[in-house]
Coordinates of C-alpha atoms in Angstrom, one line a residue:
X1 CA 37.8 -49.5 -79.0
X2 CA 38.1 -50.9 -75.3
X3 CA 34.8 -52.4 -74.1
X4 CA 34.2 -53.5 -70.5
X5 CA 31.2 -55.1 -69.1
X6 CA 30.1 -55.9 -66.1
X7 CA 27.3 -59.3 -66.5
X8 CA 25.7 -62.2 -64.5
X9 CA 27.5 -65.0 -66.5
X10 CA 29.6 -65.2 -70.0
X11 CA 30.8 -68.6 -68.6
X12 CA 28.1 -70.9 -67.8
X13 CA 24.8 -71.3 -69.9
X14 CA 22.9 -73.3 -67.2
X15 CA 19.8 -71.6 -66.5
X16 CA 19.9 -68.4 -68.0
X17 CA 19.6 -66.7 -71.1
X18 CA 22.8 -63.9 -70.9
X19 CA 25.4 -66.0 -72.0
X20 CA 24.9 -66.9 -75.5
X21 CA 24.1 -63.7 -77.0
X22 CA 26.6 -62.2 -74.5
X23 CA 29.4 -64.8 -76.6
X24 CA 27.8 -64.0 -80.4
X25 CA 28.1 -60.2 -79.9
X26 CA 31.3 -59.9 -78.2
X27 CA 32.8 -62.3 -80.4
X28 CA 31.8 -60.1 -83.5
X29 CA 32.9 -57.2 -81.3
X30 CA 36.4 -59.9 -81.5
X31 CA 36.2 -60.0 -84.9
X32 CA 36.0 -56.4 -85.8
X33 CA 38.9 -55.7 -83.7
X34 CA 37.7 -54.4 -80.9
X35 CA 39.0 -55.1 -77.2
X36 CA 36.7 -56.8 -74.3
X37 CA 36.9 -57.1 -70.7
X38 CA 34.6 -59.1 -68.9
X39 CA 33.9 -59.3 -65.1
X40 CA 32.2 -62.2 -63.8
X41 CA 31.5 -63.1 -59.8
X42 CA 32.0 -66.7 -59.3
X43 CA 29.1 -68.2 -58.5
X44 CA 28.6 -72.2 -57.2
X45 CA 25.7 -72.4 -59.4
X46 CA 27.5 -71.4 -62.7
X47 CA 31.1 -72.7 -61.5
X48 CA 30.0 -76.4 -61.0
X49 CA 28.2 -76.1 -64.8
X50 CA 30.8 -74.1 -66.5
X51 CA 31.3 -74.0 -70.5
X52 CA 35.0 -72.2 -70.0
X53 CA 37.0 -70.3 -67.9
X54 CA 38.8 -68.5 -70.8
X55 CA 38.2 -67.7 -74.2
X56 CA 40.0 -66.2 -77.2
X57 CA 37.7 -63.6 -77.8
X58 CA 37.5 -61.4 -74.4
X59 CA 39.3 -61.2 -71.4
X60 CA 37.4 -62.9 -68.8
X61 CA 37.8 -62.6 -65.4
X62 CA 36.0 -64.3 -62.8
X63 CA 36.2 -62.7 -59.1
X64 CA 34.9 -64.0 -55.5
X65 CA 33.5 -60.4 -54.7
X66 CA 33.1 -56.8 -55.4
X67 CA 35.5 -55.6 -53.0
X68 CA 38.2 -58.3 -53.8
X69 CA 38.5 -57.1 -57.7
X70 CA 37.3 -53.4 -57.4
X71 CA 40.6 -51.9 -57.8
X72 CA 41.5 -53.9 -61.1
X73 CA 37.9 -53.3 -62.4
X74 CA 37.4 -50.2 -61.7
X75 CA 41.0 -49.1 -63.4
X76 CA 39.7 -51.5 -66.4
X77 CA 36.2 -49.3 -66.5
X78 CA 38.0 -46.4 -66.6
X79 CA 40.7 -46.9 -69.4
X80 CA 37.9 -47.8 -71.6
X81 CA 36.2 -46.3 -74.3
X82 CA 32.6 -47.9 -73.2
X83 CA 31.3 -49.5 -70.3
X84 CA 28.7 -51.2 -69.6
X85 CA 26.8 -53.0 -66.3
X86 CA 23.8 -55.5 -67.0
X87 CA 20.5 -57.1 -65.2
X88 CA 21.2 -59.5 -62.6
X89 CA 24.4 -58.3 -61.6
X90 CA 25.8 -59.4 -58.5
X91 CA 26.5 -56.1 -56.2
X92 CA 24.9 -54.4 -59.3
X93 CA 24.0 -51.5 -56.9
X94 CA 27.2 -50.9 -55.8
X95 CA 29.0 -51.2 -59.0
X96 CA 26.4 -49.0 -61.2
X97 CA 27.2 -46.1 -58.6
X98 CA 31.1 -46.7 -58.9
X99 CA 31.1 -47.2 -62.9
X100 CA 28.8 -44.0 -63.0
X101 CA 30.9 -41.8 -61.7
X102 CA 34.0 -42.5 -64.1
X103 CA 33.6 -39.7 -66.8
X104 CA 35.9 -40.8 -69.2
X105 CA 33.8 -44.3 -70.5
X106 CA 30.4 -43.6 -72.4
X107 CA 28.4 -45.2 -69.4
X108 CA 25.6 -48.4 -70.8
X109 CA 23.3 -50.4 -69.2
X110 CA 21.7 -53.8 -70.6
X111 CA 18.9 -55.0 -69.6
X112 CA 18.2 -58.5 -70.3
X113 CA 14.9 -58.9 -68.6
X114 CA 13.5 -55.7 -69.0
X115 CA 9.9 -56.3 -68.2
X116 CA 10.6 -58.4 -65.4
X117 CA 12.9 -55.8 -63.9
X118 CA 10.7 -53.0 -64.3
X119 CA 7.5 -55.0 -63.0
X120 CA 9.6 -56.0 -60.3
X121 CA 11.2 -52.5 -59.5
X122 CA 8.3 -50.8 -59.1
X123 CA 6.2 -53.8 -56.5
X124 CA 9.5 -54.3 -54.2
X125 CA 12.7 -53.4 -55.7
X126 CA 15.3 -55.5 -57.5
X127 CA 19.4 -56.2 -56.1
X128 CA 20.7 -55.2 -59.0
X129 CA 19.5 -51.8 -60.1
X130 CA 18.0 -48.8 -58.7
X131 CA 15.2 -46.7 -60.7
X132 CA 16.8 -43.5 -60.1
X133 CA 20.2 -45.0 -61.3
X134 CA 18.7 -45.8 -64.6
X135 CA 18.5 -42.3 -65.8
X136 CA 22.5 -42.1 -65.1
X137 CA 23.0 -44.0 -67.8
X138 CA 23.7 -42.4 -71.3
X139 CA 22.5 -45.2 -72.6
X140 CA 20.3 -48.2 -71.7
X141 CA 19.7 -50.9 -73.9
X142 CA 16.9 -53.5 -73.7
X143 CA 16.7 -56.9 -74.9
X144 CA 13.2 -56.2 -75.4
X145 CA 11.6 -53.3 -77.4
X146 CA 8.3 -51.5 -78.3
X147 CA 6.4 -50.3 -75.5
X148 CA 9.4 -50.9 -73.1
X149 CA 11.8 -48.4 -74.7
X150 CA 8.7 -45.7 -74.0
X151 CA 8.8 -46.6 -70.6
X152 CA 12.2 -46.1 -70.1
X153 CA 12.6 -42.8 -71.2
X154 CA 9.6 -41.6 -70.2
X155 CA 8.9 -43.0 -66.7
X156 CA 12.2 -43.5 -66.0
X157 CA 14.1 -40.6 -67.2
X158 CA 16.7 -42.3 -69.3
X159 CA 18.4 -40.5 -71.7
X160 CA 18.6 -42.9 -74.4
X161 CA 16.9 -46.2 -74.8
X162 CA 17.6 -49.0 -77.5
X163 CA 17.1 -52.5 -78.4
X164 CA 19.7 -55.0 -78.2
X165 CA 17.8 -58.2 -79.4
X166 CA 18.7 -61.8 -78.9
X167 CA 20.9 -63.0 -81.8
X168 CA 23.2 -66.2 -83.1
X169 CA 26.6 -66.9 -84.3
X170 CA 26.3 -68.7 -87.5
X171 CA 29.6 -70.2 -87.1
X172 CA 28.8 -72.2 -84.1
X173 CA 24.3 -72.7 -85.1
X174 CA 24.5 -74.8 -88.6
X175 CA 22.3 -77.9 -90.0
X176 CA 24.3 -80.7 -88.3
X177 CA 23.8 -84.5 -88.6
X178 CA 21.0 -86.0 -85.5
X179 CA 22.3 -87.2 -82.5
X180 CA 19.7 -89.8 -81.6
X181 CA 19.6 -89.1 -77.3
X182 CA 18.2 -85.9 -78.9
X183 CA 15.8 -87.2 -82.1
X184 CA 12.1 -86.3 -81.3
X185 CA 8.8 -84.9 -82.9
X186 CA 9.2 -81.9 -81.3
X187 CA 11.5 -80.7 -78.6
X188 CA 11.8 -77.9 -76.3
X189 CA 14.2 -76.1 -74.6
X190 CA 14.1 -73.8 -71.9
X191 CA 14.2 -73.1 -68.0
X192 CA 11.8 -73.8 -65.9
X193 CA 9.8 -70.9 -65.0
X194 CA 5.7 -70.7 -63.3
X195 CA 4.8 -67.9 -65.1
X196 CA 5.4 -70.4 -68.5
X197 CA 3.9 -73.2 -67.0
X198 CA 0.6 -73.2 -68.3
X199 CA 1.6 -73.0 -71.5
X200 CA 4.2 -75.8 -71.6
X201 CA 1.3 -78.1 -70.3
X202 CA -0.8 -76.9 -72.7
X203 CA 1.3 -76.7 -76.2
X204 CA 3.8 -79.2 -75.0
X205 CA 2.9 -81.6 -72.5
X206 CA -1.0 -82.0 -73.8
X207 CA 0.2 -82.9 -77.2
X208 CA 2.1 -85.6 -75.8
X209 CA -0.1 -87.3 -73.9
X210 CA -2.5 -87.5 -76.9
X211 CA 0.1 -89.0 -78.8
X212 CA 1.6 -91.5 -76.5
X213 CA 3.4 -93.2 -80.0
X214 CA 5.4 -90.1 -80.9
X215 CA 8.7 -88.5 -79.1
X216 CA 8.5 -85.6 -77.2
X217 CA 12.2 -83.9 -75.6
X218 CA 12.6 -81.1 -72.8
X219 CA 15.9 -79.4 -72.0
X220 CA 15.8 -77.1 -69.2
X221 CA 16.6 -77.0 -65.3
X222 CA 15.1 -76.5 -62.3
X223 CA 11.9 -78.3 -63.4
X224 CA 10.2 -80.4 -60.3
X225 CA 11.3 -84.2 -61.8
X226 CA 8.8 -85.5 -59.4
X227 CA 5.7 -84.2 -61.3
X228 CA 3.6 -87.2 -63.4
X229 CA 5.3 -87.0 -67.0
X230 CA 3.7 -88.7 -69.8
X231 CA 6.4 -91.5 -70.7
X232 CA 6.5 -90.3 -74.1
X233 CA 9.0 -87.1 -73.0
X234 CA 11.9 -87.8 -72.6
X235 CA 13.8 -84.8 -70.1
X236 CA 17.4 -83.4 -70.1
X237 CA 18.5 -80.9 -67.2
X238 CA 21.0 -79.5 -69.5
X239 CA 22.3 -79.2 -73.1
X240 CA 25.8 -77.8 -73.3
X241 CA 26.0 -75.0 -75.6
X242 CA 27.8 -76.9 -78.2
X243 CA 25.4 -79.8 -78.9
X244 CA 22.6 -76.9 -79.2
X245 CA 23.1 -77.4 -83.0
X246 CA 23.0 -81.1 -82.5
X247 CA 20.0 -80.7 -80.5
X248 CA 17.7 -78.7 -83.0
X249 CA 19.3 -80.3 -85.8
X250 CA 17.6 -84.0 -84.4
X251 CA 14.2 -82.4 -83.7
X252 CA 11.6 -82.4 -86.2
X253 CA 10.2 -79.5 -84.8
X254 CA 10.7 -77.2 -81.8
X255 CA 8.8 -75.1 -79.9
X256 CA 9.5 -71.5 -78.1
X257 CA 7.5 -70.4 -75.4
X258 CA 7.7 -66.6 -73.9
X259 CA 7.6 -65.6 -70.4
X260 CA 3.9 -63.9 -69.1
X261 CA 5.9 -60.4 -68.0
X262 CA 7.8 -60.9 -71.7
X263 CA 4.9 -61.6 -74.0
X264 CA 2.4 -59.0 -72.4
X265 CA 4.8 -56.3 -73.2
X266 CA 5.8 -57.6 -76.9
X267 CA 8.7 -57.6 -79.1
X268 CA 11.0 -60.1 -76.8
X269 CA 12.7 -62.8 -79.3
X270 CA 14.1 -65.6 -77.1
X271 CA 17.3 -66.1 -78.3
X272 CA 16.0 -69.9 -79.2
X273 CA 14.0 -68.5 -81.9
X274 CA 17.4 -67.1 -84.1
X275 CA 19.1 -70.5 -82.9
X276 CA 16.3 -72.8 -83.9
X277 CA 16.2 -71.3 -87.3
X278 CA 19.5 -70.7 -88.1
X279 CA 20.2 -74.8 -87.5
X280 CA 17.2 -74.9 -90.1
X281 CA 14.8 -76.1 -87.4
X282 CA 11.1 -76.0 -88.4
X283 CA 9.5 -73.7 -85.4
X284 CA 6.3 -73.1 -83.1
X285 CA 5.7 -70.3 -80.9
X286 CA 2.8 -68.6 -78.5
X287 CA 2.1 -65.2 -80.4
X288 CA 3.5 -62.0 -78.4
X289 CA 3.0 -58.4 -79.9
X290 CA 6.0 -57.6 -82.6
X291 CA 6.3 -61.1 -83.6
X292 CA 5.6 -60.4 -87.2
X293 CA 8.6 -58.0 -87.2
X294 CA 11.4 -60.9 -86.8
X295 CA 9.9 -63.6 -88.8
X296 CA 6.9 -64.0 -91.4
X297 CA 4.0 -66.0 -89.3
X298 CA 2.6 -68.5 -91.1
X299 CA 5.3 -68.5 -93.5
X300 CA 8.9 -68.7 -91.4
X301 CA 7.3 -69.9 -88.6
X302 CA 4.1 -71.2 -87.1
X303 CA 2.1 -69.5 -84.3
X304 CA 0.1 -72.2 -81.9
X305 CA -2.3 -71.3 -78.9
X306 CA -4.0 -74.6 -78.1
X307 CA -2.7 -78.4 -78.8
X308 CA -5.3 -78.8 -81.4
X309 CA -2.8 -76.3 -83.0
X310 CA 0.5 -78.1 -82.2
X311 CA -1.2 -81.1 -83.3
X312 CA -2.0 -79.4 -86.6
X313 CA 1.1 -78.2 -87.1
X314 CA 2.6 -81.4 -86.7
X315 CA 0.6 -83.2 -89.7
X316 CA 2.1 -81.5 -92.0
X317 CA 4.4 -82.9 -94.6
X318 CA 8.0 -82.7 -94.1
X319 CA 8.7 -81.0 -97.3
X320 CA 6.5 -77.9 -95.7
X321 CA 7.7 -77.8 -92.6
X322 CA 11.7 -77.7 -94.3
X323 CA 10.3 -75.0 -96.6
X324 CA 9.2 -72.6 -93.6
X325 CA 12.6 -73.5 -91.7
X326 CA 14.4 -72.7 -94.8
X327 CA 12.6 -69.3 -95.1
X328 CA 13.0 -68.7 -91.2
X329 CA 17.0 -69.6 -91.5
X330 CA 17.7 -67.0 -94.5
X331 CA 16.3 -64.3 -92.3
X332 CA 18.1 -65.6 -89.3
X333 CA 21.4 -65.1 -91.5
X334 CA 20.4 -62.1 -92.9
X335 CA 18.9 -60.0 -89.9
X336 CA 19.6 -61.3 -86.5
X337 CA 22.9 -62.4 -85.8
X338 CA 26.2 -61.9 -83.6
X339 CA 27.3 -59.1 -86.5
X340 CA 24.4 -57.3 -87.0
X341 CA 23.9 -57.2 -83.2
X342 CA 27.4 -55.4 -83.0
X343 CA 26.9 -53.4 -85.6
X344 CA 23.7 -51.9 -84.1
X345 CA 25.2 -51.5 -80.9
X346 CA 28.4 -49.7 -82.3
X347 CA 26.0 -47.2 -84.1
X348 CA 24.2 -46.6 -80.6
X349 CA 27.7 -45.8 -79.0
X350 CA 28.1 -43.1 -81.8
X351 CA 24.4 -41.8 -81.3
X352 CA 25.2 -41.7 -77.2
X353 CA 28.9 -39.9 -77.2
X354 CA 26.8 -37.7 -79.4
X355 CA 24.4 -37.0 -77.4
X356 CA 26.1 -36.9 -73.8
X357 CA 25.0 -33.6 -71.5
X358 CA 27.7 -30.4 -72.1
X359 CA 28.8 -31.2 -68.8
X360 CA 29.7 -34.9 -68.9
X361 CA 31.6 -34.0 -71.7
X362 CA 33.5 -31.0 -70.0
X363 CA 34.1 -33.4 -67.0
X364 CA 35.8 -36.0 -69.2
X365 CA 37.8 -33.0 -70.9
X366 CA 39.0 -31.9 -67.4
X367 CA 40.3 -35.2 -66.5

C-alpha cells in the first residue's frame, strides 16, 4: 500500500508532540512493507532543531511552500492508496481542498489536538482546517477519543471517526544505563504551555521547593527562564529524541501533565506516558477521564492532584515504585506501541474503503 501524508513536522521534535508517534507508526507501516511519503514545509523553527533530514523508513520531503511542491505532491496524493492531511498543517486549508478532490486515494484526516482544534474552531477559527471540510473526509482520526469521536460525527458530520492514540517504538524506548546531566528524583518533560501551568507549579515546582535537598529536572521549550526557580531544578530547553531513553532511564520518577482543553475532554494519553513506561520509568500523572483504560491506577502508575501527593509518592521504597514501572512497561509492550498503532489504523482503512458513499466509489471507477 502507498501512504502519503501531509503533517506539521516528522523532522524536528522541538516543541511538539507529532513527530514521535508520527516516526513509531510509519516505521511499523516500514516494517510491514508498506510505502510512505511525507510532505513537510520547512520551517526556521524546526530546521534550526532538526533530528534528520532523511530517513530509511519514508520518503521525506521538505518544501519552502505550497505552491513550490504542489505539482509533485499532488501527483504523489494521487498515485496512492491513502492519504492523509493532519492538525497544524501549514496551508492546511488549501491543501485539504486539493487532496479532497482526488477520488482515487481513501481521503484521512489526523487530528493531533483534537480538543484544542475544535474549541478553537468554533470561538475564531483555526489556519489549518475548516469545520465544513471535516465532514469530506472518509475518515478522521483523533489522537484523543471518548466524548470527542461523538462530537465529530455528530456535530460535525464526519463520516467516520477513530482513535489513533499516542504510542512508542520499543526498539528505540528500552531500560538504558543513567546519564548523570539527566539523574534526578523526578523529572519532567514537556512544552511549555499556560493552560498547564498551574499544575506544573503545583505537582512539580511545589515539591521542590519543600525539598530543597533532592533533584528535580524539566525538559521542555519556550518556558520564560527569567521566572524565580527553586535551585534545586535543574532545566533543559531540549532533549533530542534519542537520549529520551537516557533521560527516563536516569529519573527516579517522572511526571506527565495533561493540557486543560485535553484533560476536560478525557481519554488523551501524552505520548510521554507509553515512553516513560516502556524505558521502565516509575510514573505520576494528573487524573483525566479514560485514564484507567491505558494503565491500572494505583497499580501501573500513580495518580497525584496536590504535592502532598507527589511527596507521598516519592517516599516510597524503590522496590515498589520498580514493581508499578514494571507492570506499566508490560502493558506498554503489549498494548500501545508503533505496531499495534498501525495495525489499528490499517483495520480503519479497511472499515473506510468499505464504507465510502456509492458515488465516491463510482467517481474513482470512472477515472
Amino acid at each position: 500500500m502507498k501512504i502519503t501524508v501531509f503533517g506539521l513536522t516528522i523532522s524536528s521534535s522541538w516543541g511538539n508532540g507529532h513527530a514521535t508517534p508520527y516516526r513509531a507508526i510509519i516505521r511499523a507501516l516500514h516494517r510491514m512493507g508498506h510505502q510512505v511519503d511525507f510532505f513537510e514545509k520547512d520551517v526556521p523553527y524546526y530546521s534550526s532543531r532538526r533530528d534528520f533530514e532523511s530517513c530509511d523508513y519514508c520518503r521525506l520531503t521538505l518544501y519552502p511552500d505550497w505552491q513550490h511542491i504542489r505539482a509533485q505532491a499532488l501527483q504523489a496524493a494521487s498515485e496512492s492508496d491513502v492519504v492523509i492531511a493532519a492538525s497544524y498543517l501549514p496551508d492546511g486549508k488549501q491543501i485539504c481542498d486539493e487532496l479532497l478532490d482526488l477520488c482515487r486515494p481513501l481521503r484521512v484526516y489526523y487530528d493531533l489536538d483534537t480538543p484544542v482544534t475544535l474549541k478553537n474552531m468554533a470561538e475564531q477559527g483555526v489556519e489549518y482546517l475548516r469545520p465544513d471540510q471535516l465532514a469530506e473526509f472518509d475518515l478522521v482520526l483523533s489522537f484523543t477519543g471518548g466524548r470527542v469521536l461523538n462530537d465529530l460525527e455528530h456535530h460535525f458530520g464526519v463520516r467516520m471517526a477513530r482513535p489513533l492514540y499516542g504510542c512508542v517504538d520499543p526498539d528505540i524506548y528500552m531500560r538504558v544505563e543513567a546519564r548523570r546531566e539527566f539523574v534526578c528524583d523526578l523529572s519532567y518533560m514537556g512544552t511549555y504551555a499556560s493552560d498547564r501551568q498551574e499544575k506544573l507549579d503545583e505537582l512539580f515546582l511545589e515539591p521542590a521547593r519543600r525539598h530543597t535537598g533532592r533533584e528535580f529536572l524539566l525538559a521542555g521549550s519556550l518556558y520564560p527562564w527569567e521566572w524565580q526557580w527553586p535551585q534545586n531544578v535543574c532545566r533543559i530547553e531540549h532533549v533530542f529524541p534519542g537520549a529520551h531513553p537516557c533521560f527516563y532511564s536516569s529519573s527516579r520518577l517522572t511526571l506527565n501533565l495533561t493540557r486543560h482543553e485535553m484533560a476536560r475532554n478525557g481519554w488523551c494519553p501524552s505520548g510521554r506516558f507509553f515512553e516513560a513506561a516502556a524505558c521502565g520509568t516509575p510514573l505520576i500523572t494528573d487524573w483525566w477521564e479514560g485514564l484507567d483504560s491505558f494503565f491500572d491506577p494505583g497499580s501501573d502508575l500513580q495518580v497525584v492532584a496536590t504535592a502532598d501527593d507527589v511527596e507521598s509518592t516519592m517516599q516510597k521504597q524503590d522496590e515498589d515504585l520498580h514493581a508499578m514501572a514494571a507492570r506499566a512497561r508490560e502493558r506498554t509492550l503489549d498494548e500501545h506501541t508503533g505496531d499495534v498503532r498501525a495495525r489499528q489504523l490499517l483495520q480503519y482503512f479497511e472499515e473506510a474503503r468499505s464504507a465510502r458513499p456509492a458515488n465516491v466509489l463510482a467517481e474513482e471507477v470512472a477515472r
